[in-house]
mmCIF file of C-alpha atoms in Angstrom:
data_model
loop_
_atom_site.group_PDB
_atom_site.id
_atom_site.type_symbol
_atom_site.label_atom_id
_atom_site.label_comp_id
_atom_site.label_asym_id
_atom_site.label_seq_id
_atom_site.Cartn_x
_atom_site.Cartn_y
_atom_site.Cartn_z
ATOM 1 C CA UNK B 1 -164.930 -27.524 21.963
ATOM 2 C CA UNK B 2 -164.687 -23.882 22.448
ATOM 3 C CA UNK B 3 -163.190 -21.497 19.698
ATOM 4 C CA UNK B 4 -162.716 -22.334 16.260
ATOM 5 C CA UNK B 5 -162.934 -21.475 12.426
ATOM 6 C CA UNK B 6 -162.982 -24.344 9.763
ATOM 7 C CA UNK B 7 -163.435 -23.916 6.219
ATOM 8 C CA UNK B 8 -163.066 -26.197 2.757
ATOM 9 C CA UNK B 9 -163.667 -25.111 -0.912
ATOM 10 C CA UNK B 10 -163.246 -26.259 -4.426
ATOM 11 C CA UNK B 11 -163.030 -24.154 -6.921
ATOM 12 C CA UNK B 12 -162.157 -24.049 -10.286
ATOM 13 C CA UNK B 13 -162.678 -22.309 -14.089
ATOM 14 C CA UNK B 14 -163.067 -23.494 -17.704
ATOM 15 C CA UNK B 15 -162.076 -21.126 -20.480
ATOM 16 C CA UNK B 16 -164.888 -20.576 -22.906
ATOM 17 C CA UNK B 17 -165.045 -19.050 -27.071
ATOM 18 C CA UNK B 18 -165.293 -15.107 -25.560
ATOM 19 C CA UNK B 19 -166.015 -16.168 -21.669
ATOM 20 C CA UNK B 20 -165.213 -17.791 -18.239
ATOM 21 C CA UNK B 21 -167.594 -19.991 -16.545
ATOM 22 C CA UNK B 22 -166.286 -20.256 -13.107
ATOM 23 C CA UNK B 23 -167.768 -22.368 -10.209
ATOM 24 C CA UNK B 24 -167.448 -23.505 -6.286
ATOM 25 C CA UNK B 25 -168.589 -25.450 -3.559
ATOM 26 C CA UNK B 26 -167.422 -25.612 0.010
ATOM 27 C CA UNK B 27 -168.102 -25.470 3.781
ATOM 28 C CA UNK B 28 -167.416 -23.965 7.288
ATOM 29 C CA UNK B 29 -167.787 -24.479 10.537
ATOM 30 C CA UNK B 30 -167.632 -22.279 12.999
ATOM 31 C CA UNK B 31 -167.378 -22.079 16.818
ATOM 32 C CA UNK B 32 -167.524 -19.115 18.737
ATOM 33 C CA UNK B 33 -167.506 -18.289 22.587
ATOM 34 C CA UNK B 34 -169.384 -15.311 23.963
ATOM 35 C CA UNK B 35 -166.629 -15.308 26.620
ATOM 36 C CA UNK B 36 -167.326 -10.860 27.190
ATOM 37 C CA UNK B 37 -168.810 -11.177 30.554
ATOM 38 C CA UNK B 38 -169.147 -8.098 32.585
ATOM 39 C CA UNK B 39 -166.015 -8.734 35.187
ATOM 40 C CA UNK B 40 -167.570 -6.912 37.704
ATOM 41 C CA UNK B 41 -170.788 -8.907 37.793
ATOM 42 C CA UNK B 42 -170.661 -11.952 39.931
ATOM 43 C CA UNK B 43 -171.656 -14.261 37.844
ATOM 44 C CA UNK B 44 -170.405 -17.784 36.598
ATOM 45 C CA UNK B 45 -170.758 -18.781 32.645
ATOM 46 C CA UNK B 46 -171.877 -22.160 32.184
ATOM 47 C CA UNK B 47 -169.796 -23.966 28.821
ATOM 48 C CA UNK B 48 -173.009 -24.886 27.157
ATOM 49 C CA UNK B 49 -174.448 -21.832 27.087
ATOM 50 C CA UNK B 50 -170.837 -19.685 25.953
ATOM 51 C CA UNK B 51 -170.067 -21.510 23.017
ATOM 52 C CA UNK B 52 -171.742 -21.029 19.952
ATOM 53 C CA UNK B 53 -171.343 -23.040 16.732
ATOM 54 C CA UNK B 54 -171.968 -21.941 13.343
ATOM 55 C CA UNK B 55 -172.294 -24.210 10.103
ATOM 56 C CA UNK B 56 -172.394 -22.809 6.377
ATOM 57 C CA UNK B 57 -172.704 -24.842 3.666
ATOM 58 C CA UNK B 58 -172.557 -23.043 0.088
ATOM 59 C CA UNK B 59 -172.432 -22.954 -3.921
ATOM 60 C CA UNK B 60 -172.009 -20.914 -6.503
ATOM 61 C CA UNK B 61 -171.422 -20.342 -10.425
ATOM 62 C CA UNK B 62 -170.493 -17.674 -13.112
ATOM 63 C CA UNK B 63 -170.106 -16.545 -15.956
ATOM 64 C CA UNK B 64 -168.321 -13.472 -17.569
ATOM 65 C CA UNK B 65 -167.122 -11.902 -20.777
ATOM 66 C CA UNK B 66 -163.838 -11.932 -22.209
ATOM 67 C CA UNK B 67 -163.896 -9.242 -25.039
ATOM 68 C CA UNK B 68 -160.689 -6.622 -25.284
ATOM 69 C CA UNK B 69 -162.730 -3.815 -26.693
ATOM 70 C CA UNK B 70 -166.309 -2.366 -25.086
ATOM 71 C CA UNK B 71 -167.808 -2.479 -28.181
ATOM 72 C CA UNK B 72 -168.635 -5.602 -27.840
ATOM 73 C CA UNK B 73 -171.616 -6.865 -25.458
ATOM 74 C CA UNK B 74 -169.509 -7.101 -22.018
ATOM 75 C CA UNK B 75 -171.696 -8.951 -18.933
ATOM 76 C CA UNK B 76 -170.363 -10.449 -15.703
ATOM 77 C CA UNK B 77 -173.427 -12.917 -14.269
ATOM 78 C CA UNK B 78 -173.223 -14.753 -10.759
ATOM 79 C CA UNK B 79 -175.203 -17.149 -8.413
ATOM 80 C CA UNK B 80 -174.689 -17.775 -5.370
ATOM 81 C CA UNK B 81 -177.045 -20.095 -2.072
ATOM 82 C CA UNK B 82 -176.191 -20.940 0.962
ATOM 83 C CA UNK B 83 -177.787 -23.217 4.100
ATOM 84 C CA UNK B 84 -176.011 -21.244 7.615
ATOM 85 C CA UNK B 85 -177.469 -22.529 10.495
ATOM 86 C CA UNK B 86 -176.782 -22.162 14.393
ATOM 87 C CA UNK B 87 -176.408 -25.353 16.398
ATOM 88 C CA UNK B 88 -178.505 -26.935 13.643
ATOM 89 C CA UNK B 89 -181.420 -25.860 14.826
ATOM 90 C CA UNK B 90 -181.740 -21.775 13.595
ATOM 91 C CA UNK B 91 -181.371 -21.859 10.010
ATOM 92 C CA UNK B 92 -181.505 -19.680 6.729
ATOM 93 C CA UNK B 93 -181.433 -20.073 3.145
ATOM 94 C CA UNK B 94 -179.543 -17.763 0.953
ATOM 95 C CA UNK B 95 -179.469 -16.909 -2.447
ATOM 96 C CA UNK B 96 -177.845 -14.217 -4.856
ATOM 97 C CA UNK B 97 -178.641 -13.658 -8.455
ATOM 98 C CA UNK B 98 -176.786 -10.928 -10.375
ATOM 99 C CA UNK B 99 -176.260 -9.571 -14.240
ATOM 100 C CA UNK B 100 -174.293 -6.843 -15.272
ATOM 101 C CA UNK B 101 -173.339 -5.820 -18.509
ATOM 102 C CA UNK B 102 -171.911 -2.844 -20.533
ATOM 103 C CA UNK B 103 -171.684 -1.695 -24.316
ATOM 104 C CA UNK B 104 -170.625 1.012 -26.327
ATOM 105 C CA UNK B 105 -172.495 2.511 -29.134
ATOM 106 C CA UNK B 106 -172.074 5.155 -31.563
ATOM 107 C CA UNK B 107 -174.002 8.086 -29.483
ATOM 108 C CA UNK B 108 -173.667 6.471 -26.025
ATOM 109 C CA UNK B 109 -172.520 4.104 -23.691
ATOM 110 C CA UNK B 110 -175.257 1.538 -22.134
ATOM 111 C CA UNK B 111 -174.029 -0.649 -18.666
ATOM 112 C CA UNK B 112 -176.803 -2.353 -15.955
ATOM 113 C CA UNK B 113 -177.015 -3.855 -13.075
ATOM 114 C CA UNK B 114 -179.910 -7.128 -12.420
ATOM 115 C CA UNK B 115 -179.975 -8.195 -9.068
ATOM 116 C CA UNK B 116 -181.422 -10.130 -6.692
ATOM 117 C CA UNK B 117 -181.206 -11.685 -2.865
ATOM 118 C CA UNK B 118 -183.724 -13.667 -1.092
ATOM 119 C CA UNK B 119 -183.430 -14.736 2.729
ATOM 120 C CA UNK B 120 -185.527 -17.321 4.376
ATOM 121 C CA UNK B 121 -185.762 -18.108 7.573
ATOM 122 C CA UNK B 122 -186.848 -21.050 9.575
ATOM 123 C CA UNK B 123 -189.579 -20.136 12.246
ATOM 124 C CA UNK B 124 -188.011 -20.156 15.318
ATOM 125 C CA UNK B 125 -185.511 -17.458 13.951
ATOM 126 C CA UNK B 126 -185.252 -14.011 14.553
ATOM 127 C CA UNK B 127 -189.549 -13.046 13.193
ATOM 128 C CA UNK B 128 -189.117 -9.187 13.690
ATOM 129 C CA UNK B 129 -187.698 -9.034 9.949
ATOM 130 C CA UNK B 130 -189.521 -12.346 8.583
ATOM 131 C CA UNK B 131 -188.505 -13.465 5.135
ATOM 132 C CA UNK B 132 -186.794 -11.029 2.548
ATOM 133 C CA UNK B 133 -186.723 -10.832 -1.114
ATOM 134 C CA UNK B 134 -185.042 -7.671 -2.210
ATOM 135 C CA UNK B 135 -184.197 -6.845 -6.004
ATOM 136 C CA UNK B 136 -182.725 -4.080 -8.244
ATOM 137 C CA UNK B 137 -182.588 -2.231 -11.654
ATOM 138 C CA UNK B 138 -179.549 0.067 -12.421
ATOM 139 C CA UNK B 139 -179.407 1.424 -15.538
ATOM 140 C CA UNK B 140 -176.793 3.763 -16.390
ATOM 141 C CA UNK B 141 -176.174 5.391 -19.840
ATOM 142 C CA UNK B 142 -172.586 7.144 -20.718
ATOM 143 C CA UNK B 143 -170.762 9.272 -22.830
ATOM 144 C CA UNK B 144 -167.433 10.769 -22.530
ATOM 145 C CA UNK B 145 -163.542 10.582 -24.420
ATOM 146 C CA UNK B 146 -159.864 10.095 -24.007
ATOM 147 C CA UNK B 147 -160.438 13.922 -20.998
ATOM 148 C CA UNK B 148 -163.319 13.667 -19.491
ATOM 149 C CA UNK B 149 -166.585 10.889 -18.530
ATOM 150 C CA UNK B 150 -170.075 11.398 -17.244
ATOM 151 C CA UNK B 151 -172.553 8.899 -15.914
ATOM 152 C CA UNK B 152 -176.474 9.740 -15.271
ATOM 153 C CA UNK B 153 -178.802 6.088 -14.055
ATOM 154 C CA UNK B 154 -180.896 5.368 -11.893
ATOM 155 C CA UNK B 155 -181.171 2.979 -8.803
ATOM 156 C CA UNK B 156 -184.701 1.265 -8.449
ATOM 157 C CA UNK B 157 -184.582 -1.038 -5.122
ATOM 158 C CA UNK B 158 -187.562 -3.582 -4.312
ATOM 159 C CA UNK B 159 -187.951 -4.912 -1.214
ATOM 160 C CA UNK B 160 -190.580 -7.944 0.028
ATOM 161 C CA UNK B 161 -190.601 -8.544 3.835
ATOM 162 C CA UNK B 162 -193.892 -9.524 5.803
ATOM 163 C CA UNK B 163 -195.415 -9.403 2.851
ATOM 164 C CA UNK B 164 -195.006 -6.014 2.619
ATOM 165 C CA UNK B 165 -193.185 -4.265 -0.966
ATOM 166 C CA UNK B 166 -191.271 -1.180 0.248
ATOM 167 C CA UNK B 167 -190.046 0.304 -3.749
ATOM 168 C CA UNK B 168 -186.580 2.883 -3.237
ATOM 169 C CA UNK B 169 -185.798 5.482 -6.565
ATOM 170 C CA UNK B 170 -181.835 6.748 -6.272
ATOM 171 C CA UNK B 171 -180.590 9.383 -8.900
ATOM 172 C CA UNK B 172 -176.639 8.122 -9.614
ATOM 173 C CA UNK B 173 -174.544 10.364 -11.046
ATOM 174 C CA UNK B 174 -170.906 10.939 -11.779
ATOM 175 C CA UNK B 175 -168.304 13.353 -14.003
ATOM 176 C CA UNK B 176 -164.698 13.322 -13.766
ATOM 177 C CA UNK B 177 -162.384 14.971 -16.392
ATOM 178 C CA UNK B 178 -158.385 14.961 -16.650
ATOM 179 C CA UNK B 179 -157.065 18.533 -14.842
ATOM 180 C CA UNK B 180 -153.407 17.385 -15.606
ATOM 181 C CA UNK B 181 -153.783 13.862 -17.559
ATOM 182 C CA UNK B 182 -153.548 10.599 -15.385
ATOM 183 C CA UNK B 183 -151.956 13.035 -13.141
ATOM 184 C CA UNK B 184 -154.837 14.501 -11.351
ATOM 185 C CA UNK B 185 -157.836 13.807 -12.277
ATOM 186 C CA UNK B 186 -161.287 15.265 -10.228
ATOM 187 C CA UNK B 187 -164.305 13.508 -10.663
ATOM 188 C CA UNK B 188 -167.387 14.307 -8.387
ATOM 189 C CA UNK B 189 -170.618 12.500 -8.307
ATOM 190 C CA UNK B 190 -174.274 11.407 -6.685
ATOM 191 C CA UNK B 191 -175.575 7.929 -5.740
ATOM 192 C CA UNK B 192 -177.403 5.981 -3.455
ATOM 193 C CA UNK B 193 -178.735 2.263 -2.820
ATOM 194 C CA UNK B 194 -180.438 0.296 -0.560
ATOM 195 C CA UNK B 195 -178.196 -2.891 1.807
ATOM 196 C CA UNK B 196 -179.559 -5.633 3.143
ATOM 197 C CA UNK B 197 -178.382 -8.356 5.521
ATOM 198 C CA UNK B 198 -178.945 -11.846 5.522
ATOM 199 C CA UNK B 199 -177.964 -13.440 9.462
ATOM 200 C CA UNK B 200 -175.048 -14.921 8.196
ATOM 201 C CA UNK B 201 -173.515 -11.431 7.126
ATOM 202 C CA UNK B 202 -174.055 -10.348 10.989
ATOM 203 C CA UNK B 203 -172.296 -13.321 12.711
ATOM 204 C CA UNK B 204 -169.148 -12.634 10.407
ATOM 205 C CA UNK B 205 -168.714 -9.244 10.962
ATOM 206 C CA UNK B 206 -169.833 -9.814 14.839
ATOM 207 C CA UNK B 207 -169.366 -13.378 15.932
ATOM 208 C CA UNK B 208 -171.249 -12.320 19.266
ATOM 209 C CA UNK B 209 -174.971 -11.403 17.994
ATOM 210 C CA UNK B 210 -177.732 -13.182 20.162
ATOM 211 C CA UNK B 211 -178.150 -15.828 17.822
ATOM 212 C CA UNK B 212 -180.747 -15.801 15.645
ATOM 213 C CA UNK B 213 -180.508 -12.100 15.149
ATOM 214 C CA UNK B 214 -181.931 -10.392 12.123
ATOM 215 C CA UNK B 215 -180.941 -7.067 10.627
ATOM 216 C CA UNK B 216 -183.765 -4.845 8.769
ATOM 217 C CA UNK B 217 -182.103 -3.341 5.634
ATOM 218 C CA UNK B 218 -180.078 0.423 5.683
ATOM 219 C CA UNK B 219 -181.179 2.633 2.786
ATOM 220 C CA UNK B 220 -178.532 5.001 1.613
ATOM 221 C CA UNK B 221 -181.236 7.991 0.516
ATOM 222 C CA UNK B 222 -178.170 10.145 -0.941
ATOM 223 C CA UNK B 223 -174.181 10.112 -0.840
ATOM 224 C CA UNK B 224 -172.880 13.199 -1.986
ATOM 225 C CA UNK B 225 -169.131 12.983 -2.591
ATOM 226 C CA UNK B 226 -165.776 15.194 -4.947
ATOM 227 C CA UNK B 227 -161.725 13.473 -5.056
ATOM 228 C CA UNK B 228 -158.867 13.297 -6.820
ATOM 229 C CA UNK B 229 -156.963 10.047 -8.386
ATOM 230 C CA UNK B 230 -154.751 9.611 -10.308
ATOM 231 C CA UNK B 231 -151.511 7.971 -10.972
ATOM 232 C CA UNK B 232 -147.548 9.936 -10.864
ATOM 233 C CA UNK B 233 -146.461 7.246 -12.500
ATOM 234 C CA UNK B 234 -146.637 3.496 -13.012
ATOM 235 C CA UNK B 235 -145.521 2.233 -10.035
ATOM 236 C CA UNK B 236 -147.574 5.488 -7.974
ATOM 237 C CA UNK B 237 -151.071 5.492 -7.944
ATOM 238 C CA UNK B 238 -153.268 7.634 -5.335
ATOM 239 C CA UNK B 239 -157.500 8.387 -4.747
ATOM 240 C CA UNK B 240 -158.490 11.301 -2.219
ATOM 241 C CA UNK B 241 -162.529 11.111 -1.195
ATOM 242 C CA UNK B 242 -164.441 13.361 0.621
ATOM 243 C CA UNK B 243 -168.408 12.068 0.615
ATOM 244 C CA UNK B 244 -171.400 13.059 2.697
ATOM 245 C CA UNK B 245 -174.094 10.843 3.021
ATOM 246 C CA UNK B 246 -178.178 10.619 4.545
ATOM 247 C CA UNK B 247 -179.276 7.326 5.994
ATOM 248 C CA UNK B 248 -181.531 6.024 7.377
ATOM 249 C CA UNK B 249 -182.005 2.762 9.374
ATOM 250 C CA UNK B 250 -178.359 2.477 10.213
ATOM 251 C CA UNK B 251 -177.253 -0.082 12.422
ATOM 252 C CA UNK B 252 -175.303 -0.503 15.491
ATOM 253 C CA UNK B 253 -174.407 -2.991 18.248
ATOM 254 C CA UNK B 254 -174.935 -2.675 21.928
ATOM 255 C CA UNK B 255 -174.454 -4.982 24.993
ATOM 256 C CA UNK B 256 -178.072 -6.638 25.224
ATOM 257 C CA UNK B 257 -179.438 -5.808 28.618
ATOM 258 C CA UNK B 258 -181.827 -8.053 28.976
ATOM 259 C CA UNK B 259 -179.456 -10.642 29.275
ATOM 260 C CA UNK B 260 -177.415 -9.855 32.801
ATOM 261 C CA UNK B 261 -174.198 -10.733 31.520
ATOM 262 C CA UNK B 262 -174.164 -8.128 28.986
ATOM 263 C CA UNK B 263 -172.092 -11.042 26.611
ATOM 264 C CA UNK B 264 -173.859 -10.814 23.569
ATOM 265 C CA UNK B 265 -174.901 -7.840 21.239
ATOM 266 C CA UNK B 266 -178.553 -6.753 19.403
ATOM 267 C CA UNK B 267 -178.325 -3.379 17.200
ATOM 268 C CA UNK B 268 -179.904 -0.464 17.874
ATOM 269 C CA UNK B 269 -181.003 1.709 14.501
ATOM 270 C CA UNK B 270 -181.051 6.073 13.915
ATOM 271 C CA UNK B 271 -181.375 7.764 11.130
ATOM 272 C CA UNK B 272 -177.539 10.163 10.657
ATOM 273 C CA UNK B 273 -175.679 11.770 8.586
ATOM 274 C CA UNK B 274 -172.361 11.138 7.615
ATOM 275 C CA UNK B 275 -169.294 12.798 6.445
ATOM 276 C CA UNK B 276 -166.497 10.250 5.487
ATOM 277 C CA UNK B 277 -163.226 11.383 4.360
ATOM 278 C CA UNK B 278 -161.214 8.783 2.513
ATOM 279 C CA UNK B 279 -157.569 8.357 1.347
ATOM 280 C CA UNK B 280 -155.256 5.648 -0.649
ATOM 281 C CA UNK B 281 -152.010 5.068 -2.435
ATOM 282 C CA UNK B 282 -150.528 2.302 -3.704
ATOM 283 C CA UNK B 283 -146.812 2.298 -4.226
ATOM 284 C CA UNK B 284 -145.620 -1.358 -6.577
ATOM 285 C CA UNK B 285 -142.083 -0.547 -7.173
ATOM 286 C CA UNK B 286 -140.945 -3.634 -8.956
ATOM 287 C CA UNK B 287 -143.438 -7.289 -10.159
ATOM 288 C CA UNK B 288 -142.959 -8.562 -7.321
ATOM 289 C CA UNK B 289 -143.366 -5.852 -4.299
ATOM 290 C CA UNK B 290 -146.841 -3.982 -3.715
ATOM 291 C CA UNK B 291 -147.208 -1.475 -1.270
ATOM 292 C CA UNK B 292 -151.077 -0.457 -0.266
ATOM 293 C CA UNK B 293 -152.400 2.400 2.495
ATOM 294 C CA UNK B 294 -155.373 2.960 3.510
ATOM 295 C CA UNK B 295 -157.218 5.444 6.072
ATOM 296 C CA UNK B 296 -160.255 6.685 6.747
ATOM 297 C CA UNK B 297 -162.147 9.487 8.833
ATOM 298 C CA UNK B 298 -165.455 9.461 9.333
ATOM 299 C CA UNK B 299 -168.121 12.028 11.093
ATOM 300 C CA UNK B 300 -171.283 11.945 12.514
ATOM 301 C CA UNK B 301 -173.002 14.765 11.616
ATOM 302 C CA UNK B 302 -176.538 14.252 12.933
ATOM 303 C CA UNK B 303 -178.166 11.272 14.574
ATOM 304 C CA UNK B 304 -181.845 11.445 16.044
ATOM 305 C CA UNK B 305 -181.787 9.351 18.520
ATOM 306 C CA UNK B 306 -178.549 7.904 19.692
ATOM 307 C CA UNK B 307 -176.309 9.747 22.194
ATOM 308 C CA UNK B 308 -173.087 8.265 20.056
ATOM 309 C CA UNK B 309 -172.487 5.646 16.882
ATOM 310 C CA UNK B 310 -171.903 2.749 19.404
ATOM 311 C CA UNK B 311 -169.243 0.832 18.201
ATOM 312 C CA UNK B 312 -168.338 2.623 14.872
ATOM 313 C CA UNK B 313 -164.926 4.011 15.322
ATOM 314 C CA UNK B 314 -163.938 7.733 13.985
ATOM 315 C CA UNK B 315 -160.461 6.923 12.095
ATOM 316 C CA UNK B 316 -159.364 3.307 10.284
ATOM 317 C CA UNK B 317 -156.179 2.846 8.617
ATOM 318 C CA UNK B 318 -154.347 -0.313 7.029
ATOM 319 C CA UNK B 319 -151.556 -0.726 5.885
ATOM 320 C CA UNK B 320 -150.009 -3.851 3.581
ATOM 321 C CA UNK B 321 -146.767 -5.095 1.919
ATOM 322 C CA UNK B 322 -147.113 -7.880 -0.458
ATOM 323 C CA UNK B 323 -144.011 -9.890 -1.867
ATOM 324 C CA UNK B 324 -144.091 -12.328 -4.547
ATOM 325 C CA UNK B 325 -140.670 -14.209 -4.758
ATOM 326 C CA UNK B 326 -140.744 -16.215 -8.341
ATOM 327 C CA UNK B 327 -144.513 -17.395 -7.759
ATOM 328 C CA UNK B 328 -143.443 -19.277 -5.815
ATOM 329 C CA UNK B 329 -143.475 -17.899 -2.384
ATOM 330 C CA UNK B 330 -145.369 -15.166 -1.300
ATOM 331 C CA UNK B 331 -145.685 -13.077 1.505
ATOM 332 C CA UNK B 332 -148.054 -10.909 2.621
ATOM 333 C CA UNK B 333 -148.037 -8.432 5.778
ATOM 334 C CA UNK B 334 -150.522 -6.016 7.138
ATOM 335 C CA UNK B 335 -150.578 -3.033 9.917
ATOM 336 C CA UNK B 336 -154.215 -2.028 10.814
ATOM 337 C CA UNK B 337 -154.997 0.750 13.127
ATOM 338 C CA UNK B 338 -159.180 1.445 14.591
ATOM 339 C CA UNK B 339 -159.631 4.330 16.553
ATOM 340 C CA UNK B 340 -161.162 4.934 19.718
ATOM 341 C CA UNK B 341 -165.015 3.540 19.856
ATOM 342 C CA UNK B 342 -167.638 4.722 22.001
ATOM 343 C CA UNK B 343 -169.822 1.543 23.836
ATOM 344 C CA UNK B 344 -173.389 2.492 25.333
ATOM 345 C CA UNK B 345 -172.783 1.075 29.347
ATOM 346 C CA UNK B 346 -176.263 1.811 30.384
ATOM 347 C CA UNK B 347 -175.187 4.604 32.078
ATOM 348 C CA UNK B 348 -176.077 8.322 31.144
ATOM 349 C CA UNK B 349 -173.767 9.987 33.577
ATOM 350 C CA UNK B 350 -170.723 8.666 31.847
ATOM 351 C CA UNK B 351 -169.569 7.691 28.573
ATOM 352 C CA UNK B 352 -166.925 4.748 27.915
ATOM 353 C CA UNK B 353 -165.073 4.105 25.324
ATOM 354 C CA UNK B 354 -163.137 1.713 23.484
ATOM 355 C CA UNK B 355 -158.790 2.930 23.169
ATOM 356 C CA UNK B 356 -157.535 2.551 19.871
ATOM 357 C CA UNK B 357 -156.967 -0.538 18.319
ATOM 358 C CA UNK B 358 -153.903 -1.362 16.929
ATOM 359 C CA UNK B 359 -152.983 -5.408 15.011
ATOM 360 C CA UNK B 360 -150.029 -6.627 13.039
ATOM 361 C CA UNK B 361 -150.217 -10.048 10.832
ATOM 362 C CA UNK B 362 -148.389 -12.051 8.748
ATOM 363 C CA UNK B 363 -149.244 -14.049 6.012
ATOM 364 C CA UNK B 364 -147.007 -17.035 3.935
ATOM 365 C CA UNK B 365 -148.005 -19.329 0.658
ATOM 366 C CA UNK B 366 -145.003 -21.750 -0.708
ATOM 367 C CA UNK B 367 -146.626 -22.629 -4.476
ATOM 368 C CA UNK B 368 -145.096 -25.993 -4.507
ATOM 369 C CA UNK B 369 -146.591 -26.824 -7.774
ATOM 370 C CA UNK B 370 -149.354 -24.849 -10.016
ATOM 371 C CA UNK B 371 -151.514 -27.766 -8.435
ATOM 372 C CA UNK B 372 -150.785 -27.231 -4.592
ATOM 373 C CA UNK B 373 -149.988 -24.674 -2.239
ATOM 374 C CA UNK B 374 -149.633 -24.217 1.635
ATOM 375 C CA UNK B 375 -150.656 -21.103 3.886
ATOM 376 C CA UNK B 376 -150.059 -19.692 7.314
ATOM 377 C CA UNK B 377 -151.520 -16.973 8.785
ATOM 378 C CA UNK B 378 -150.446 -15.106 11.987
ATOM 379 C CA UNK B 379 -152.848 -13.005 13.276
ATOM 380 C CA UNK B 380 -152.218 -10.418 16.319
ATOM 381 C CA UNK B 381 -148.545 -10.804 16.253
ATOM 382 C CA UNK B 382 -147.267 -8.402 19.509
ATOM 383 C CA UNK B 383 -150.310 -10.660 21.163
ATOM 384 C CA UNK B 384 -151.947 -7.382 22.623
ATOM 385 C CA UNK B 385 -154.356 -7.466 24.918
ATOM 386 C CA UNK B 386 -156.942 -4.711 23.272
ATOM 387 C CA UNK B 387 -160.851 -4.584 23.186
ATOM 388 C CA UNK B 388 -163.012 -5.557 19.513
ATOM 389 C CA UNK B 389 -165.892 -5.217 21.606
ATOM 390 C CA UNK B 390 -166.972 -4.352 25.079
ATOM 391 C CA UNK B 391 -166.669 -7.236 27.292
ATOM 392 C CA UNK B 392 -164.241 -8.559 24.184
ATOM 393 C CA UNK B 393 -160.626 -8.436 24.803
ATOM 394 C CA UNK B 394 -158.989 -9.946 21.661
ATOM 395 C CA UNK B 395 -157.316 -13.389 21.491
ATOM 396 C CA UNK B 396 -153.584 -12.729 22.119
ATOM 397 C CA UNK B 397 -152.087 -14.630 19.196
ATOM 398 C CA UNK B 398 -153.501 -16.821 16.780
ATOM 399 C CA UNK B 399 -152.534 -18.547 13.803
ATOM 400 C CA UNK B 400 -154.634 -20.477 10.848
ATOM 401 C CA UNK B 401 -153.285 -23.062 7.695
ATOM 402 C CA UNK B 402 -154.552 -24.677 5.283
ATOM 403 C CA UNK B 403 -153.331 -25.837 2.198
ATOM 404 C CA UNK B 404 -154.591 -25.044 -1.498
ATOM 405 C CA UNK B 405 -155.287 -28.048 -4.299
ATOM 406 C CA UNK B 406 -156.289 -27.505 -7.961
ATOM 407 C CA UNK B 407 -158.690 -29.778 -9.713
#
């Protein structure tokens, strides 16, 4: 079989006295075709080598409080597990546990985030990273009023990989105040964290990677930011933000040069400093209509070893419009734009870029009853032949159909 994406999920919730219990069980079977052969090569790609199927089985449970005020102990806990396999050969077991809490005291407010991840991989998977255990403890204190709020804390992360323990410590703080109450709210702060990845995450991000690829954690050593946010009315809200980040082991997709077909991707790492401008605008003129516009500009200020941030855009823009017709028919339309991206072509004399990409999508949902609904998603409505990665022109038009039934 060629390209296909199939997913089934059962989910539900149960209201308890002061909390909500949620659960879900699901599975997916996705088959991706690594069709991106360099057209200048006189090579044939056999169907057996091109098709790469992935199966995922997962189960999640969660429990969160439903208190109306912050003087109670508020919490949100979740436990997730998945089984991920390529061609039912290479396998990864992934687990994640999270527990977040906050409580208002007489003098200060306390909060915390505690959690962990586990990635266990079969021996024939990429052994450069090996099995991983990643856990974190992030306590914080905050103080504020109706006019301002200050938060201070630390993020502590621990990773065990190949029997080596690594400890990371990041200061965290933020301050915001009302310049014009609710209309203009300046804010600024510092943050940092360690980001770890399972093979499942990498394949979902780029399905054309070399099967079995694993990626080491990214160290967001320091993030400094400032911005303005607020709302002009109940219907219009905005957020403008500028940030500066110091990042170690940022990863970038590059074509696997050891494969003459150049139709799969590995990653290269670099230590970078990144400047980002972010803006978003939400307009909700009525309960039925909602419009959302978001844009980002990225500037890689310094890079240690790579010539360019391979396959990373300078700009991305998203516009979304949603309409709810009496909670019976839901329409979701969007336009996405991704700016030009450099890709490594292994020719030091030239630099190649993928052009600006614009995609329009449409989603429809019909709620037949409170229990049963049908939906359809249409991608690339203009049937454009844009490139997401080097040698990979997009599918011109895609349709996904499904239904939801509440037990």
